[in-house]
């Protein structure tokens, strides 16, 4: 759909939010770093908004979701009331955009996409029914032929420039995983009202908002957003043409990577008169992996101190943790030297030191931030 | 058990192996880098051996495994014949020691443990029954109270200096995961005859050999090897005393991290007359995450080329991949400059640049190798 056909006049008001707007239409906005880490559960006021088109005008009493495909004994159209009849469960999880911290890659070289700072993520408790329960009630189980190669594709009501609607998919095995969770929740319009998917441990792009249909199929979603968008291109791919020839050779991103960031002080630089500073930030990792350690340095990575972690879900013997970790540390600082953090997840993955540029500017998790005077505008 | 009480006189002969012996008693040995990548499925001749004590003398017709604990309707002692009555399945997976590439950390500063080079891993097809099936036949299911906090502890017949026997545990949710696999196989004595656990995607330390008992319990194994050994200590912990005060604050390692290494040329340095070189190596990641890209550099990380990957299990739409990735690349080289590789896994995790030292020298996956003239002997 062309840009001129998209009507943004029915978008909700965002006056009550305290967000930095990266793009008005579609509405893309994130909080400041200090605001982000004020709460362990991020209030909507500070919750980043990510859209690919106008926010649909939907009525929860009218809206239905079509569910169909391999293993489904029928094509089922469920009302929201029927969906709410399934057992309601809750999951606390961090929702992170694959483009979080794209600015760090954009400083290296031009990237395609909204130029997000470090706050395109938030931690929330989502409540709703399990996709697993809905699919199983229609006959979809792990006993299906070629089960491990099946996918669940989601389509949204959301219109966009790139495709006829927003869409995405996840592996069926992720959808049926009884050791994770996956829930629906009636939400504000900015976050997918009246129904969205949430996929713990996966990039936000897979948590499709304004859900219209669910299809079990033998390949990934054919959507632009699954096939030609959220993928990590090699450094050598610099242009749209080169990318077009390369997309099919790459896997779509599912789980996000290990990540952390200094949020307080806001710009990461201590300019006060004290030689030491109380530093705060966030850390997370994908796939349910929790954070086992965050190191913080006030001298450009020469020496590090171990941060205190606040990550209640990881207490005791928990295996999967979907929420984030907030941390604090006191570091010796030097004037005008950026304070940096690096996280280690439960699988021993560590953030890389320098940004490794990719054209789509996704999955940036380097602990060094390369500065640049020239931060060009996004092309989206 | 003290060192003098351990009798190594019944260890099998290792004459048919082509391995570099890191320690005779207990027997710890690994292949050379070029030998390691000769085969996609590693033959036993080139398969690393890792022991903590003498290799037990066991008879498959006599040996039994005791299974008990939370959810088990009885304490069950199964003969190997009974275990073989369960459905037999196969899984191809890489077995990697958490201490693989410890030498890279030991060059930075003294570490505790066998000083492994980069070949303490191998890729194998293991066949046997699923632990899931055995546990479920005894009544253990995901419906147990506090399921997500339960563990399965393994004890081995293997005696060792550190504890009364080798032991370890994994989360019950990992053991019952129907989307992974977990298998037993009669093996050579070096690899756990007559029965061992194999845990795909986890460090080798959890794949307990010479299996004696399985216990479902509400805490991790109390074994030395679960509690005070395979953990990533912060850089500030330098001594056994400091470590002893710190162990309980850290999680035990389960999944291994993203990893790759240049195996051909053997020492990573091209000294031939040609300006370009055909390079080969391996790559892998934990938890079923596959390798999506390997970059190779012949100029100390200034420029990189993308390697060709051989990773058949990752073809098509596979979600979990337990086998490794062998790769080849042609790079422009400079004399005496080390050729390096860095892998990106399916979750976008990338190898760190510089080694981050830890006292136990585990989980080293830096792509730079710091050279040192002084490589002291291990203290084990």
Short mmCIF file of N, CA, C and O in Angstrom, two decimals, chain A residues 142-143 147-151 171 173-174 176-179 202 218-220 232-236 246 249-258 285 289-290 292-293 295 304 306 308 315-320 342 344-354 356 363 365, chain B residues 142-143 147-151 171 173-174 176-179 202 218-220 232-236 246 249-258 285 289-290 292-293 295 304 306 308 315-320 342 344-354 356 363 365:
data_model
loop_
_atom_site.label_atom_id
_atom_site.label_comp_id
_atom_site.label_asym_id
_atom_site.label_seq_id
_atom_site.Cartn_x
_atom_site.Cartn_y
_atom_site.Cartn_z
N UNK A 142 1.83 -31.70 18.91
CA UNK A 142 3.20 -31.99 18.48
C UNK A 142 3.29 -33.33 17.76
O UNK A 142 4.38 -33.73 17.35
N UNK A 143 2.17 -34.02 17.64
CA UNK A 143 2.21 -35.31 16.95
C UNK A 143 2.02 -35.16 15.43
O UNK A 143 2.03 -36.14 14.69
N UNK A 147 6.30 -32.08 12.35
CA UNK A 147 6.00 -31.07 13.36
C UNK A 147 7.09 -30.01 13.50
O UNK A 147 6.81 -28.80 13.55
N UNK A 148 8.34 -30.46 13.53
CA UNK A 148 9.41 -29.50 13.82
C UNK A 148 9.64 -28.52 12.68
O UNK A 148 10.41 -27.58 12.81
N UNK A 149 8.99 -28.75 11.54
CA UNK A 149 9.16 -27.81 10.42
C UNK A 149 7.93 -26.94 10.21
O UNK A 149 7.83 -26.23 9.20
N UNK A 150 6.96 -27.01 11.11
CA UNK A 150 5.74 -26.22 10.94
C UNK A 150 5.85 -24.86 11.63
O UNK A 150 6.62 -24.67 12.56
N UNK A 151 5.04 -23.93 11.15
CA UNK A 151 5.05 -22.56 11.64
C UNK A 151 3.64 -22.08 11.94
O UNK A 151 2.68 -22.60 11.37
N UNK A 171 7.91 -20.50 15.04
CA UNK A 171 7.83 -21.95 14.88
C UNK A 171 6.67 -22.52 15.72
O UNK A 171 6.40 -22.05 16.82
N UNK A 173 6.67 -25.18 17.29
CA UNK A 173 7.21 -25.72 18.54
C UNK A 173 7.34 -24.64 19.61
O UNK A 173 7.20 -24.91 20.80
N UNK A 174 7.59 -23.41 19.20
CA UNK A 174 7.61 -22.30 20.17
C UNK A 174 6.19 -22.04 20.68
O UNK A 174 5.97 -21.83 21.88
N UNK A 176 3.73 -24.12 20.96
CA UNK A 176 3.19 -25.21 21.80
C UNK A 176 4.05 -25.47 23.03
O UNK A 176 3.76 -26.36 23.81
N UNK A 177 5.13 -24.72 23.19
CA UNK A 177 6.06 -24.98 24.28
C UNK A 177 5.39 -24.79 25.63
O UNK A 177 5.08 -23.68 26.02
N UNK A 178 5.20 -25.88 26.36
CA UNK A 178 4.51 -25.76 27.63
C UNK A 178 5.38 -25.17 28.71
O UNK A 178 4.90 -24.83 29.78
N UNK A 179 6.66 -25.07 28.45
CA UNK A 179 7.54 -24.52 29.47
C UNK A 179 7.72 -23.01 29.33
O UNK A 179 8.31 -22.37 30.17
N UNK A 202 11.35 -13.46 22.31
CA UNK A 202 11.52 -13.19 20.88
C UNK A 202 11.48 -11.68 20.64
O UNK A 202 10.86 -10.94 21.41
N UNK A 218 3.30 -24.91 6.58
CA UNK A 218 4.57 -25.62 6.49
C UNK A 218 5.73 -24.73 6.08
O UNK A 218 6.80 -25.20 5.69
N UNK A 219 5.52 -23.43 6.11
CA UNK A 219 6.64 -22.52 5.91
C UNK A 219 6.41 -21.28 6.76
O UNK A 219 5.32 -21.05 7.28
N UNK A 220 7.44 -20.48 6.89
CA UNK A 220 7.31 -19.24 7.64
C UNK A 220 6.30 -18.33 6.96
O UNK A 220 5.96 -18.52 5.79
N UNK A 232 19.63 -10.34 9.94
CA UNK A 232 20.95 -9.72 10.13
C UNK A 232 21.77 -9.92 8.87
O UNK A 232 22.32 -10.99 8.63
N UNK A 233 21.86 -8.91 8.04
CA UNK A 233 22.65 -8.98 6.81
C UNK A 233 24.14 -8.88 7.13
O UNK A 233 24.53 -8.22 8.09
N UNK A 234 25.00 -9.50 6.33
CA UNK A 234 26.44 -9.35 6.54
C UNK A 234 26.88 -7.90 6.29
O UNK A 234 26.19 -7.16 5.58
N UNK A 235 28.03 -7.53 6.83
CA UNK A 235 28.54 -6.16 6.67
C UNK A 235 28.72 -5.75 5.22
O UNK A 235 28.66 -4.57 4.89
N UNK A 236 28.92 -6.74 4.35
CA UNK A 236 29.21 -6.42 2.95
C UNK A 236 27.97 -6.01 2.16
O UNK A 236 28.07 -5.52 1.04
N UNK A 246 19.84 -11.12 -1.23
CA UNK A 246 20.43 -11.86 -0.11
C UNK A 246 19.42 -12.41 0.89
O UNK A 246 19.69 -13.38 1.61
N UNK A 249 18.76 -16.08 1.87
CA UNK A 249 19.87 -16.88 2.40
C UNK A 249 19.98 -16.77 3.92
O UNK A 249 20.85 -17.41 4.52
N UNK A 250 19.14 -15.94 4.52
CA UNK A 250 19.29 -15.67 5.95
C UNK A 250 18.07 -16.13 6.75
O UNK A 250 16.95 -16.06 6.26
N UNK A 251 18.28 -16.56 7.99
CA UNK A 251 17.15 -16.89 8.85
C UNK A 251 16.48 -15.62 9.38
O UNK A 251 17.15 -14.61 9.59
N UNK A 252 15.17 -15.68 9.58
CA UNK A 252 14.46 -14.59 10.25
C UNK A 252 14.86 -14.60 11.72
O UNK A 252 15.05 -15.66 12.32
N UNK A 253 14.98 -13.43 12.31
CA UNK A 253 15.34 -13.36 13.74
C UNK A 253 14.16 -13.85 14.58
O UNK A 253 13.01 -13.48 14.33
N UNK A 254 14.44 -14.68 15.57
CA UNK A 254 13.43 -15.09 16.56
C UNK A 254 13.87 -14.52 17.91
O UNK A 254 13.56 -13.39 18.25
N UNK A 255 14.64 -15.31 18.66
CA UNK A 255 15.14 -14.85 19.96
C UNK A 255 16.04 -13.62 19.80
O UNK A 255 16.78 -13.52 18.83
N UNK A 256 15.97 -12.70 20.76
CA UNK A 256 16.92 -11.59 20.75
C UNK A 256 18.20 -11.99 21.47
O UNK A 256 18.27 -13.05 22.10
N UNK A 257 19.21 -11.14 21.37
CA UNK A 257 20.53 -11.46 21.93
C UNK A 257 20.74 -10.80 23.31
O UNK A 257 19.90 -10.07 23.79
N UNK A 258 21.89 -11.09 23.90
CA UNK A 258 22.20 -10.55 25.24
C UNK A 258 22.48 -9.05 25.09
O UNK A 258 23.10 -8.61 24.13
N UNK A 285 18.22 -10.98 28.03
CA UNK A 285 18.65 -11.89 26.98
C UNK A 285 17.45 -12.66 26.47
O UNK A 285 16.43 -12.76 27.15
N UNK A 289 16.72 -16.98 28.65
CA UNK A 289 18.01 -16.95 29.35
C UNK A 289 18.04 -15.72 30.27
O UNK A 289 17.69 -14.63 29.87
N UNK A 290 18.47 -15.94 31.49
CA UNK A 290 18.51 -14.82 32.42
C UNK A 290 19.91 -14.20 32.45
O UNK A 290 20.83 -14.71 31.81
N UNK A 292 23.25 -13.34 34.32
CA UNK A 292 24.00 -13.80 35.49
C UNK A 292 24.98 -12.76 36.00
O UNK A 292 25.40 -12.84 37.15
N UNK A 293 25.35 -11.79 35.18
CA UNK A 293 26.30 -10.79 35.65
C UNK A 293 26.27 -9.57 34.74
O UNK A 293 26.08 -9.71 33.53
N UNK A 295 28.81 -6.24 34.18
CA UNK A 295 30.04 -5.51 34.52
C UNK A 295 29.87 -4.07 34.08
O UNK A 295 29.30 -3.80 33.02
N UNK A 304 36.56 -3.02 35.56
CA UNK A 304 35.11 -3.25 35.64
C UNK A 304 34.73 -3.56 37.08
O UNK A 304 35.48 -4.19 37.81
N UNK A 306 31.34 -5.26 39.38
CA UNK A 306 30.17 -6.11 39.21
C UNK A 306 28.94 -5.40 39.75
O UNK A 306 28.95 -4.93 40.89
N UNK A 308 24.96 -4.77 41.07
CA UNK A 308 23.91 -5.44 41.84
C UNK A 308 22.73 -5.62 40.90
O UNK A 308 22.28 -4.67 40.27
N UNK A 315 15.27 -15.56 40.69
CA UNK A 315 15.63 -16.05 42.01
C UNK A 315 15.53 -17.55 42.09
O UNK A 315 14.70 -18.16 41.41
N UNK A 316 16.34 -18.16 42.92
CA UNK A 316 16.25 -19.59 43.15
C UNK A 316 16.63 -20.39 41.92
O UNK A 316 17.64 -20.14 41.30
N UNK A 317 15.78 -21.34 41.58
CA UNK A 317 16.16 -22.31 40.56
C UNK A 317 15.45 -22.11 39.23
O UNK A 317 15.34 -23.03 38.44
N UNK A 318 14.91 -20.93 38.99
CA UNK A 318 14.14 -20.73 37.77
C UNK A 318 14.96 -21.09 36.54
O UNK A 318 16.15 -20.79 36.46
N UNK A 319 14.31 -21.68 35.58
CA UNK A 319 14.99 -22.10 34.37
C UNK A 319 14.81 -21.06 33.28
O UNK A 319 15.77 -20.61 32.66
N UNK A 320 13.57 -20.65 33.04
CA UNK A 320 13.31 -19.62 32.03
C UNK A 320 12.92 -18.32 32.71
O UNK A 320 12.09 -18.30 33.61
N UNK A 342 28.47 -4.27 30.31
CA UNK A 342 28.39 -5.48 29.48
C UNK A 342 27.76 -6.58 30.33
O UNK A 342 28.13 -6.80 31.48
N UNK A 344 26.39 -10.64 30.92
CA UNK A 344 26.65 -12.05 30.63
C UNK A 344 25.35 -12.80 30.90
O UNK A 344 24.80 -12.69 32.00
N UNK A 345 24.84 -13.55 29.93
CA UNK A 345 23.58 -14.27 30.18
C UNK A 345 23.85 -15.66 30.74
O UNK A 345 25.01 -16.06 30.93
N UNK A 346 22.77 -16.41 31.03
CA UNK A 346 22.94 -17.70 31.71
C UNK A 346 23.65 -18.72 30.84
O UNK A 346 24.14 -19.73 31.34
N UNK A 347 23.72 -18.48 29.53
CA UNK A 347 24.46 -19.39 28.64
C UNK A 347 25.88 -18.89 28.40
O UNK A 347 26.59 -19.43 27.55
N UNK A 348 26.30 -17.85 29.12
CA UNK A 348 27.68 -17.37 28.97
C UNK A 348 27.88 -16.47 27.76
O UNK A 348 29.01 -16.13 27.43
N UNK A 349 26.82 -16.09 27.07
CA UNK A 349 26.97 -15.12 25.98
C UNK A 349 27.24 -13.75 26.57
O UNK A 349 26.65 -13.37 27.59
N UNK A 350 28.14 -13.00 25.93
CA UNK A 350 28.55 -11.69 26.40
C UNK A 350 28.36 -10.70 25.27
O UNK A 350 28.48 -11.06 24.10
N UNK A 351 28.08 -9.46 25.60
CA UNK A 351 27.96 -8.44 24.56
C UNK A 351 29.29 -8.23 23.86
O UNK A 351 30.34 -8.18 24.50
N UNK A 352 29.25 -8.07 22.55
CA UNK A 352 30.45 -7.77 21.80
C UNK A 352 30.94 -6.36 22.15
O UNK A 352 30.19 -5.53 22.65
N UNK A 353 32.22 -6.10 21.86
CA UNK A 353 32.81 -4.81 22.21
C UNK A 353 32.43 -3.71 21.22
O UNK A 353 31.88 -2.68 21.60
N UNK A 354 32.72 -3.93 19.94
CA UNK A 354 32.45 -2.90 18.92
C UNK A 354 31.20 -3.25 18.13
O UNK A 354 30.92 -4.42 17.90
N UNK A 356 28.96 -4.24 15.17
CA UNK A 356 29.15 -4.87 13.87
C UNK A 356 27.97 -4.43 13.02
O UNK A 356 26.83 -4.85 13.23
N UNK A 363 19.61 -5.73 16.14
CA UNK A 363 20.31 -6.55 17.12
C UNK A 363 21.64 -5.96 17.57
O UNK A 363 22.56 -6.69 17.94
N UNK A 365 24.15 -4.94 19.98
CA UNK A 365 24.37 -5.14 21.42
C UNK A 365 25.81 -4.90 21.83
O UNK A 365 26.30 -5.48 22.80
N UNK B 142 5.07 -32.87 33.74
CA UNK B 142 5.15 -31.42 33.93
C UNK B 142 4.00 -30.91 34.81
O UNK B 142 3.91 -29.72 35.07
N UNK B 143 3.13 -31.81 35.25
CA UNK B 143 2.02 -31.39 36.13
C UNK B 143 2.42 -31.37 37.60
O UNK B 143 1.62 -31.03 38.46
N UNK B 147 6.81 -27.47 39.33
CA UNK B 147 7.54 -28.16 38.26
C UNK B 147 8.76 -27.38 37.77
O UNK B 147 9.85 -27.94 37.59
N UNK B 148 8.56 -26.07 37.56
CA UNK B 148 9.64 -25.32 36.93
C UNK B 148 10.85 -25.15 37.84
O UNK B 148 11.89 -24.65 37.43
N UNK B 149 10.71 -25.55 39.09
CA UNK B 149 11.85 -25.43 40.01
C UNK B 149 12.47 -26.79 40.33
O UNK B 149 13.32 -26.88 41.23
N UNK B 150 12.04 -27.83 39.64
CA UNK B 150 12.58 -29.16 39.93
C UNK B 150 13.80 -29.48 39.04
O UNK B 150 13.96 -28.92 37.97
N UNK B 151 14.60 -30.39 39.53
CA UNK B 151 15.83 -30.77 38.84
C UNK B 151 15.95 -32.27 38.75
O UNK B 151 15.36 -32.99 39.55
N UNK B 171 17.76 -29.00 34.72
CA UNK B 171 16.38 -28.72 35.09
C UNK B 171 15.45 -29.83 34.58
O UNK B 171 15.66 -30.37 33.49
N UNK B 173 12.59 -29.46 33.45
CA UNK B 173 11.95 -29.00 32.20
C UNK B 173 12.83 -29.30 30.98
O UNK B 173 12.33 -29.55 29.90
N UNK B 174 14.13 -29.27 31.14
CA UNK B 174 15.03 -29.65 30.05
C UNK B 174 14.90 -31.16 29.78
O UNK B 174 14.84 -31.59 28.63
N UNK B 176 12.36 -33.10 30.27
CA UNK B 176 11.05 -33.48 29.71
C UNK B 176 10.74 -32.75 28.41
O UNK B 176 9.67 -32.96 27.84
N UNK B 177 11.65 -31.93 27.93
CA UNK B 177 11.39 -31.12 26.74
C UNK B 177 11.18 -32.02 25.52
O UNK B 177 12.11 -32.65 25.04
N UNK B 178 9.96 -32.05 25.01
CA UNK B 178 9.70 -32.95 23.89
C UNK B 178 10.24 -32.41 22.58
O UNK B 178 10.26 -33.10 21.57
N UNK B 179 10.65 -31.16 22.57
CA UNK B 179 11.16 -30.58 21.34
C UNK B 179 12.67 -30.72 21.23
O UNK B 179 13.27 -30.42 20.21
N UNK B 202 23.90 -28.40 25.98
CA UNK B 202 24.45 -28.08 27.31
C UNK B 202 25.94 -28.43 27.33
O UNK B 202 26.38 -29.30 26.57
N UNK B 218 14.13 -31.15 44.42
CA UNK B 218 13.72 -29.74 44.38
C UNK B 218 14.89 -28.77 44.43
O UNK B 218 14.71 -27.58 44.67
N UNK B 219 16.10 -29.29 44.22
CA UNK B 219 17.24 -28.39 44.10
C UNK B 219 18.24 -29.02 43.14
O UNK B 219 18.14 -30.19 42.80
N UNK B 220 19.18 -28.22 42.71
CA UNK B 220 20.21 -28.75 41.83
C UNK B 220 21.01 -29.83 42.55
O UNK B 220 20.98 -29.93 43.77
N UNK B 232 30.82 -19.30 35.99
CA UNK B 232 31.64 -18.20 35.48
C UNK B 232 31.85 -17.17 36.59
O UNK B 232 30.96 -16.36 36.87
N UNK B 233 33.01 -17.20 37.21
CA UNK B 233 33.31 -16.24 38.28
C UNK B 233 33.64 -14.88 37.66
O UNK B 233 34.17 -14.81 36.55
N UNK B 234 33.35 -13.77 38.38
CA UNK B 234 33.76 -12.45 37.88
C UNK B 234 35.29 -12.33 37.84
O UNK B 234 35.99 -13.06 38.54
N UNK B 235 35.77 -11.40 37.05
CA UNK B 235 37.22 -11.20 36.90
C UNK B 235 37.93 -10.89 38.21
O UNK B 235 39.12 -11.16 38.36
N UNK B 236 37.16 -10.33 39.17
CA UNK B 236 37.79 -9.91 40.43
C UNK B 236 38.09 -11.09 41.37
O UNK B 236 38.79 -10.94 42.36
N UNK B 246 32.17 -17.25 46.95
CA UNK B 246 31.37 -16.68 45.86
C UNK B 246 30.46 -17.68 45.13
O UNK B 246 29.46 -17.30 44.53
N UNK B 249 26.60 -17.62 44.85
CA UNK B 249 25.95 -16.45 44.24
C UNK B 249 25.81 -16.59 42.73
O UNK B 249 25.26 -15.70 42.08
N UNK B 250 26.33 -17.66 42.18
CA UNK B 250 26.35 -17.81 40.72
C UNK B 250 25.54 -19.00 40.25
O UNK B 250 25.48 -20.03 40.91
N UNK B 251 24.93 -18.88 39.06
CA UNK B 251 24.23 -20.03 38.49
C UNK B 251 25.22 -21.04 37.91
O UNK B 251 26.29 -20.66 37.42
N UNK B 252 24.84 -22.32 37.95
CA UNK B 252 25.63 -23.36 37.28
C UNK B 252 25.43 -23.20 35.77
O UNK B 252 24.34 -22.87 35.31
N UNK B 253 26.48 -23.43 35.01
CA UNK B 253 26.35 -23.33 33.55
C UNK B 253 25.50 -24.47 33.02
O UNK B 253 25.67 -25.61 33.43
N UNK B 254 24.56 -24.15 32.14
CA UNK B 254 23.78 -25.16 31.42
C UNK B 254 24.17 -25.09 29.95
O UNK B 254 25.14 -25.70 29.52
N UNK B 255 23.45 -24.27 29.19
CA UNK B 255 23.74 -24.09 27.77
C UNK B 255 25.14 -23.48 27.58
O UNK B 255 25.56 -22.65 28.36
N UNK B 256 25.81 -23.89 26.52
CA UNK B 256 27.09 -23.24 26.19
C UNK B 256 26.83 -22.02 25.31
O UNK B 256 25.71 -21.80 24.84
N UNK B 257 27.87 -21.21 25.10
CA UNK B 257 27.73 -19.96 24.35
C UNK B 257 28.14 -20.10 22.88
O UNK B 257 28.61 -21.15 22.47
N UNK B 258 27.97 -19.03 22.13
CA UNK B 258 28.32 -19.05 20.70
C UNK B 258 29.85 -19.11 20.56
O UNK B 258 30.57 -18.47 21.32
N UNK B 285 26.60 -23.21 18.78
CA UNK B 285 26.00 -22.43 19.86
C UNK B 285 25.10 -23.34 20.69
O UNK B 285 24.67 -24.40 20.22
N UNK B 289 20.41 -23.36 19.36
CA UNK B 289 20.57 -22.23 18.43
C UNK B 289 21.59 -22.62 17.35
O UNK B 289 22.65 -23.14 17.64
N UNK B 290 21.24 -22.36 16.09
CA UNK B 290 22.16 -22.71 15.03
C UNK B 290 23.03 -21.51 14.66
O UNK B 290 22.85 -20.40 15.18
N UNK B 292 24.18 -18.75 12.10
CA UNK B 292 23.68 -18.11 10.89
C UNK B 292 24.77 -17.47 10.05
O UNK B 292 24.56 -17.21 8.87
N UNK B 293 25.93 -17.22 10.63
CA UNK B 293 27.00 -16.60 9.85
C UNK B 293 28.33 -16.78 10.57
O UNK B 293 28.38 -16.74 11.81
N UNK B 295 32.14 -15.00 10.14
CA UNK B 295 33.02 -14.04 9.47
C UNK B 295 34.47 -14.47 9.72
O UNK B 295 34.80 -14.92 10.83
N UNK B 304 36.54 -8.48 6.91
CA UNK B 304 36.02 -9.84 7.13
C UNK B 304 35.37 -10.36 5.86
O UNK B 304 34.78 -9.60 5.10
N UNK B 306 32.64 -13.57 4.50
CA UNK B 306 31.62 -14.48 5.02
C UNK B 306 31.96 -15.91 4.61
O UNK B 306 32.20 -16.18 3.43
N UNK B 308 31.52 -20.06 3.95
CA UNK B 308 30.52 -21.04 3.52
C UNK B 308 30.29 -21.99 4.68
O UNK B 308 31.24 -22.53 5.24
N UNK B 315 19.30 -26.88 7.71
CA UNK B 315 18.64 -26.63 6.43
C UNK B 315 17.16 -26.40 6.61
O UNK B 315 16.54 -26.93 7.53
N UNK B 316 16.58 -25.60 5.74
CA UNK B 316 15.14 -25.40 5.75
C UNK B 316 14.67 -24.68 6.99
O UNK B 316 15.23 -23.66 7.38
N UNK B 317 13.65 -25.22 7.63
CA UNK B 317 12.98 -24.48 8.69
C UNK B 317 13.28 -25.00 10.08
O UNK B 317 12.51 -24.77 11.00
N UNK B 318 14.35 -25.76 10.23
CA UNK B 318 14.62 -26.36 11.54
C UNK B 318 14.66 -25.31 12.63
O UNK B 318 15.18 -24.21 12.43
N UNK B 319 14.12 -25.66 13.77
CA UNK B 319 14.08 -24.73 14.89
C UNK B 319 15.26 -24.97 15.82
O UNK B 319 15.99 -24.05 16.17
N UNK B 320 15.45 -26.23 16.22
CA UNK B 320 16.57 -26.55 17.09
C UNK B 320 17.61 -27.32 16.31
O UNK B 320 17.30 -28.24 15.57
N UNK B 342 34.67 -15.20 13.69
CA UNK B 342 33.65 -14.89 14.68
C UNK B 342 32.31 -15.38 14.14
O UNK B 342 31.95 -15.14 12.99
N UNK B 344 28.03 -15.84 14.41
CA UNK B 344 26.77 -15.23 14.85
C UNK B 344 25.75 -16.35 14.93
O UNK B 344 25.55 -17.08 13.95
N UNK B 345 25.09 -16.52 16.10
CA UNK B 345 24.11 -17.61 16.18
C UNK B 345 22.72 -17.11 15.79
O UNK B 345 22.52 -15.94 15.45
N UNK B 346 21.73 -18.02 15.82
CA UNK B 346 20.40 -17.68 15.33
C UNK B 346 19.71 -16.63 16.19
O UNK B 346 18.76 -16.00 15.75
N UNK B 347 20.20 -16.41 17.41
CA UNK B 347 19.64 -15.37 18.27
C UNK B 347 20.44 -14.07 18.16
O UNK B 347 20.21 -13.14 18.94
N UNK B 348 21.40 -14.01 17.23
CA UNK B 348 22.16 -12.78 17.06
C UNK B 348 23.29 -12.60 18.07
O UNK B 348 23.89 -11.53 18.12
N UNK B 349 23.57 -13.62 18.86
CA UNK B 349 24.72 -13.52 19.75
C UNK B 349 25.99 -13.66 18.93
O UNK B 349 26.07 -14.45 18.00
N UNK B 350 27.00 -12.87 19.29
CA UNK B 350 28.27 -12.85 18.56
C UNK B 350 29.40 -13.08 19.55
O UNK B 350 29.29 -12.69 20.71
N UNK B 351 30.48 -13.69 19.08
CA UNK B 351 31.63 -13.88 19.97
C UNK B 351 32.21 -12.54 20.37
O UNK B 351 32.34 -11.64 19.56
N UNK B 352 32.60 -12.43 21.62
CA UNK B 352 33.27 -11.23 22.09
C UNK B 352 34.66 -11.12 21.46
O UNK B 352 35.21 -12.10 20.98
N UNK B 353 35.22 -9.91 21.48
CA UNK B 353 36.52 -9.69 20.84
C UNK B 353 37.69 -10.17 21.71
O UNK B 353 38.50 -10.97 21.29
N UNK B 354 37.76 -9.66 22.93
CA UNK B 354 38.89 -10.00 23.80
C UNK B 354 38.46 -11.00 24.87
O UNK B 354 37.32 -10.97 25.32
N UNK B 356 37.59 -12.47 28.29
CA UNK B 356 37.26 -11.95 29.62
C UNK B 356 37.60 -13.07 30.59
O UNK B 356 36.93 -14.09 30.65
N UNK B 363 34.10 -21.28 29.30
CA UNK B 363 33.26 -20.57 28.34
C UNK B 363 34.01 -19.48 27.57
O UNK B 363 33.43 -18.49 27.15
N UNK B 365 35.07 -17.67 24.60
CA UNK B 365 34.66 -17.64 23.20
C UNK B 365 35.09 -16.34 22.50
O UNK B 365 34.46 -15.90 21.56
#
